Amino acid sequence: MREKRHIKAKPILFVAIASFIIAPSILCYIVFGTFNCPKVAIALSSINAGRAKYVEVSSRPTKVVLATPDDPMKAFTEYMEENGYTIVEDKQLGGCYCVSKNDIEEKIFFSVNGYYSLWRWAGNSD
């Protein structure tokens, strides 16, 4: 009888691990583009508490930045200026901004909701 209880405990343990670790990571990847849930949680708390205007949550394979939803374009332009980017205004298509740095153009998908502003680079940012 002990073996049967031991065998049944393994699937329960797997389901518990999947529920608390794997599922949130997959959800985080779908929404934010990164599997790093703790970094996203810290970034969201920093932004909503007013400690930071923006936080880079991922740099590889694509760069992802979470920013404040209050005046998001101001935060976006400040971030771009601080990091040496120039916004190419004539190539903007809706929420897709084209920026250049050292004569290399990159596309950034920009979205905002009531809790954060999400900036997701299209492809590698190096």
CSV table of N, CA and C in Angstrom, one decimal, residues 52-122:
chain,number,residue,atom,x,y,z
A,52,ALA,N,10.0,54.1,-10.2
A,52,ALA,CA,10.7,54.1,-11.5
A,52,ALA,C,9.8,54.5,-12.6
A,53,LYS,N,10.3,55.2,-13.6
A,53,LYS,CA,9.4,55.5,-14.7
A,53,LYS,C,9.4,54.4,-15.7
A,54,TYR,N,10.5,53.6,-15.8
A,54,TYR,CA,10.6,52.5,-16.7
A,54,TYR,C,11.6,51.5,-16.2
A,55,VAL,N,11.4,50.2,-16.5
A,55,VAL,CA,12.3,49.1,-16.1
A,55,VAL,C,12.4,48.2,-17.3
A,56,GLU,N,13.7,47.9,-17.6
A,56,GLU,CA,13.9,46.9,-18.7
A,56,GLU,C,13.8,45.5,-18.0
A,57,VAL,N,12.8,44.7,-18.5
A,57,VAL,CA,12.6,43.4,-17.9
A,57,VAL,C,13.3,42.3,-18.7
A,58,SER,N,13.6,42.6,-20.0
A,58,SER,CA,14.3,41.6,-20.8
A,58,SER,C,15.2,42.3,-21.8
A,59,SER,N,16.3,41.7,-22.1
A,59,SER,CA,17.2,42.2,-23.1
A,59,SER,C,17.4,41.2,-24.2
A,60,ARG,N,17.2,40.0,-23.9
A,60,ARG,CA,17.4,38.9,-24.9
A,60,ARG,C,16.3,37.9,-24.8
A,61,PRO,N,15.8,37.4,-25.9
A,61,PRO,CA,16.2,37.6,-27.3
A,61,PRO,C,15.7,38.9,-27.8
A,62,THR,N,14.6,39.5,-27.2
A,62,THR,CA,14.2,40.8,-27.6
A,62,THR,C,14.1,41.7,-26.4
A,63,LYS,N,14.3,42.9,-26.6
A,63,LYS,CA,14.3,43.9,-25.4
A,63,LYS,C,12.8,44.2,-25.1
A,64,VAL,N,12.5,44.2,-23.8
A,64,VAL,CA,11.1,44.5,-23.4
A,64,VAL,C,11.3,45.5,-22.2
A,65,VAL,N,10.5,46.6,-22.3
A,65,VAL,CA,10.6,47.6,-21.2
A,65,VAL,C,9.2,47.8,-20.7
A,66,LEU,N,9.0,47.9,-19.4
A,66,LEU,CA,7.7,48.2,-18.8
A,66,LEU,C,7.9,49.7,-18.3
A,67,ALA,N,6.9,50.5,-18.5
A,67,ALA,CA,7.0,51.9,-18.1
A,67,ALA,C,5.7,52.4,-17.5
A,68,THR,N,5.7,53.5,-16.9
A,68,THR,CA,4.5,54.1,-16.3
A,68,THR,C,3.5,54.4,-17.3
A,69,PRO,N,2.2,54.2,-16.9
A,69,PRO,CA,1.1,54.6,-17.8
A,69,PRO,C,0.8,56.0,-17.8
A,70,ASP,N,1.3,56.8,-16.8
A,70,ASP,CA,1.1,58.2,-16.8
A,70,ASP,C,2.0,58.9,-17.7
A,71,ASP,N,1.4,59.6,-18.7
A,71,ASP,CA,2.2,60.3,-19.8
A,71,ASP,C,3.3,59.4,-20.4
A,72,PRO,N,2.8,58.3,-21.0
A,72,PRO,CA,3.7,57.3,-21.6
A,72,PRO,C,4.6,57.8,-22.7
A,73,MET,N,4.2,58.7,-23.5
A,73,MET,CA,5.0,59.2,-24.6
A,73,MET,C,6.2,60.0,-24.0
A,74,LYS,N,6.0,60.7,-22.9
A,74,LYS,CA,7.1,61.5,-22.3
A,74,LYS,C,8.2,60.5,-21.8
A,75,ALA,N,7.7,59.4,-21.1
A,75,ALA,CA,8.6,58.4,-20.6
A,75,ALA,C,9.3,57.7,-21.8
A,76,PHE,N,8.6,57.5,-22.9
A,76,PHE,CA,9.2,56.8,-24.0
A,76,PHE,C,10.3,57.7,-24.7
A,77,THR,N,10.0,58.9,-24.9
A,77,THR,CA,11.0,59.8,-25.5
A,77,THR,C,12.2,60.0,-24.6
A,78,GLU,N,12.0,60.1,-23.2
A,78,GLU,CA,13.1,60.2,-22.3
A,78,GLU,C,14.0,59.0,-22.4
A,79,TYR,N,13.4,57.8,-22.4
A,79,TYR,CA,14.2,56.6,-22.5
A,79,TYR,C,15.0,56.5,-23.8
A,80,MET,N,14.3,56.9,-24.8
A,80,MET,CA,15.0,56.9,-26.1
A,80,MET,C,16.2,57.9,-26.1
A,81,GLU,N,16.0,59.1,-25.6
A,81,GLU,CA,17.1,60.1,-25.6
A,81,GLU,C,18.2,59.6,-24.7
A,82,GLU,N,17.9,59.1,-23.5
A,82,GLU,CA,18.9,58.6,-22.6
A,82,GLU,C,19.8,57.4,-23.1
A,83,ASN,N,19.2,56.6,-24.0
A,83,ASN,CA,19.9,55.5,-24.6
A,83,ASN,C,20.4,55.7,-26.0
A,84,GLY,N,20.4,57.0,-26.4
A,84,GLY,CA,21.0,57.3,-27.7
A,84,GLY,C,20.1,57.0,-28.9
A,85,TYR,N,18.9,56.8,-28.8
A,85,TYR,CA,18.0,56.5,-29.9
A,85,TYR,C,17.4,57.8,-30.4
A,86,THR,N,17.0,57.8,-31.7
A,86,THR,CA,16.3,58.9,-32.3
A,86,THR,C,15.0,58.3,-32.9
A,87,ILE,N,13.9,58.9,-32.6
A,87,ILE,CA,12.6,58.4,-33.1
A,87,ILE,C,12.5,58.9,-34.5
A,88,VAL,N,12.2,58.0,-35.5
A,88,VAL,CA,12.0,58.3,-36.9
A,88,VAL,C,10.5,58.5,-37.1
A,89,GLU,N,10.0,59.7,-37.0
A,89,GLU,CA,8.6,60.0,-36.9
A,89,GLU,C,7.9,59.7,-38.2
A,90,ASP,N,8.5,59.8,-39.4
A,90,ASP,CA,7.8,59.6,-40.7
A,90,ASP,C,7.7,58.1,-41.0
A,91,LYS,N,8.2,57.2,-40.2
A,91,LYS,CA,8.1,55.8,-40.3
A,91,LYS,C,7.2,55.1,-39.3
A,92,GLN,N,6.5,55.9,-38.5
A,92,GLN,CA,5.6,55.4,-37.5
A,92,GLN,C,4.3,54.8,-38.1
A,93,LEU,N,3.9,53.6,-37.6
A,93,LEU,CA,2.7,53.0,-38.1
A,93,LEU,C,1.9,52.6,-36.9
A,94,GLY,N,1.0,53.5,-36.5
A,94,GLY,CA,0.1,53.2,-35.3
A,94,GLY,C,1.0,53.0,-34.1
A,95,GLY,N,1.0,51.9,-33.4
A,95,GLY,CA,1.7,51.6,-32.2
A,95,GLY,C,3.1,51.1,-32.5
A,96,CYS,N,3.5,51.1,-33.7
A,96,CYS,CA,4.9,50.6,-34.1
A,96,CYS,C,5.8,51.8,-34.4
A,97,TYR,N,6.7,52.0,-33.5
A,97,TYR,CA,7.7,53.2,-33.7
A,97,TYR,C,9.0,52.7,-34.3
A,98,CYS,N,9.5,53.4,-35.2
A,98,CYS,CA,10.8,53.1,-35.8
A,98,CYS,C,11.8,54.1,-35.1
A,99,VAL,N,12.9,53.5,-34.6
A,99,VAL,CA,13.9,54.3,-34.0
A,99,VAL,C,15.3,54.0,-34.6
A,100,SER,N,16.2,54.9,-34.5
A,100,SER,CA,17.5,54.6,-35.1
A,100,SER,C,18.6,54.9,-34.0
A,101,LYS,N,19.6,54.1,-34.1
A,101,LYS,CA,20.8,54.3,-33.2
A,101,LYS,C,22.0,53.8,-33.9
A,102,ASN,N,23.0,54.7,-34.1
A,102,ASN,CA,24.2,54.4,-34.9
A,102,ASN,C,23.8,53.9,-36.3
A,103,ASP,N,22.9,54.6,-37.0
A,103,ASP,CA,22.4,54.3,-38.3
A,103,ASP,C,21.8,52.9,-38.5
A,104,ILE,N,21.4,52.3,-37.4
A,104,ILE,CA,20.6,51.0,-37.4
A,104,ILE,C,19.2,51.3,-36.9
A,105,GLU,N,18.3,50.9,-37.8
A,105,GLU,CA,16.9,51.2,-37.4
A,105,GLU,C,16.3,49.9,-36.8
A,106,GLU,N,15.4,50.2,-35.7
A,106,GLU,CA,14.8,49.1,-35.0
A,106,GLU,C,13.3,49.5,-34.9
A,107,LYS,N,12.4,48.5,-34.8
A,107,LYS,CA,11.0,48.8,-34.6
A,107,LYS,C,10.6,48.4,-33.2
A,108,ILE,N,9.8,49.2,-32.6
A,108,ILE,CA,9.3,49.0,-31.2
A,108,ILE,C,7.8,49.1,-31.2
A,109,PHE,N,7.2,48.0,-30.6
A,109,PHE,CA,5.8,48.0,-30.5
A,109,PHE,C,5.4,48.6,-29.1
A,110,PHE,N,4.6,49.6,-29.2
A,110,PHE,CA,4.3,50.5,-28.0
A,110,PHE,C,2.8,50.3,-27.7
A,111,SER,N,2.5,49.9,-26.4
A,111,SER,CA,1.1,49.8,-26.0
A,111,SER,C,1.0,50.3,-24.6
A,112,VAL,N,-0.2,50.7,-24.2
A,112,VAL,CA,-0.5,51.3,-22.9
A,112,VAL,C,-1.8,50.8,-22.4
A,113,ASN,N,-1.9,50.5,-21.1
A,113,ASN,CA,-3.2,50.2,-20.4
A,113,ASN,C,-3.2,51.0,-19.1
A,114,GLY,N,-4.1,50.7,-18.3
A,114,GLY,CA,-4.2,51.5,-17.0
A,114,GLY,C,-3.1,51.2,-16.0
A,115,TYR,N,-2.3,50.2,-16.2
A,115,TYR,CA,-1.3,49.8,-15.2
A,115,TYR,C,0.1,49.9,-15.6
A,116,TYR,N,0.4,49.8,-16.9
A,116,TYR,CA,1.7,49.9,-17.4
A,116,TYR,C,1.7,50.3,-18.9
A,117,SER,N,2.9,50.7,-19.4
A,117,SER,CA,3.1,50.9,-20.8
A,117,SER,C,4.2,49.8,-21.2
A,118,LEU,N,3.9,49.1,-22.3
A,118,LEU,CA,4.8,48.1,-22.7
A,118,LEU,C,5.5,48.4,-24.0
A,119,TRP,N,6.8,48.3,-24.0
A,119,TRP,CA,7.6,48.6,-25.2
A,119,TRP,C,8.3,47.3,-25.6
A,120,ARG,N,8.0,46.7,-26.7
A,120,ARG,CA,8.6,45.5,-27.1
A,120,ARG,C,9.3,45.7,-28.4
A,121,TRP,N,10.6,45.4,-28.4
A,121,TRP,CA,11.4,45.5,-29.7
A,121,TRP,C,11.0,44.4,-30.6
A,122,ALA,N,11.1,44.6,-31.9
A,122,ALA,CA,10.8,43.6,-32.9
A,122,ALA,C,12.2,43.0,-33.3
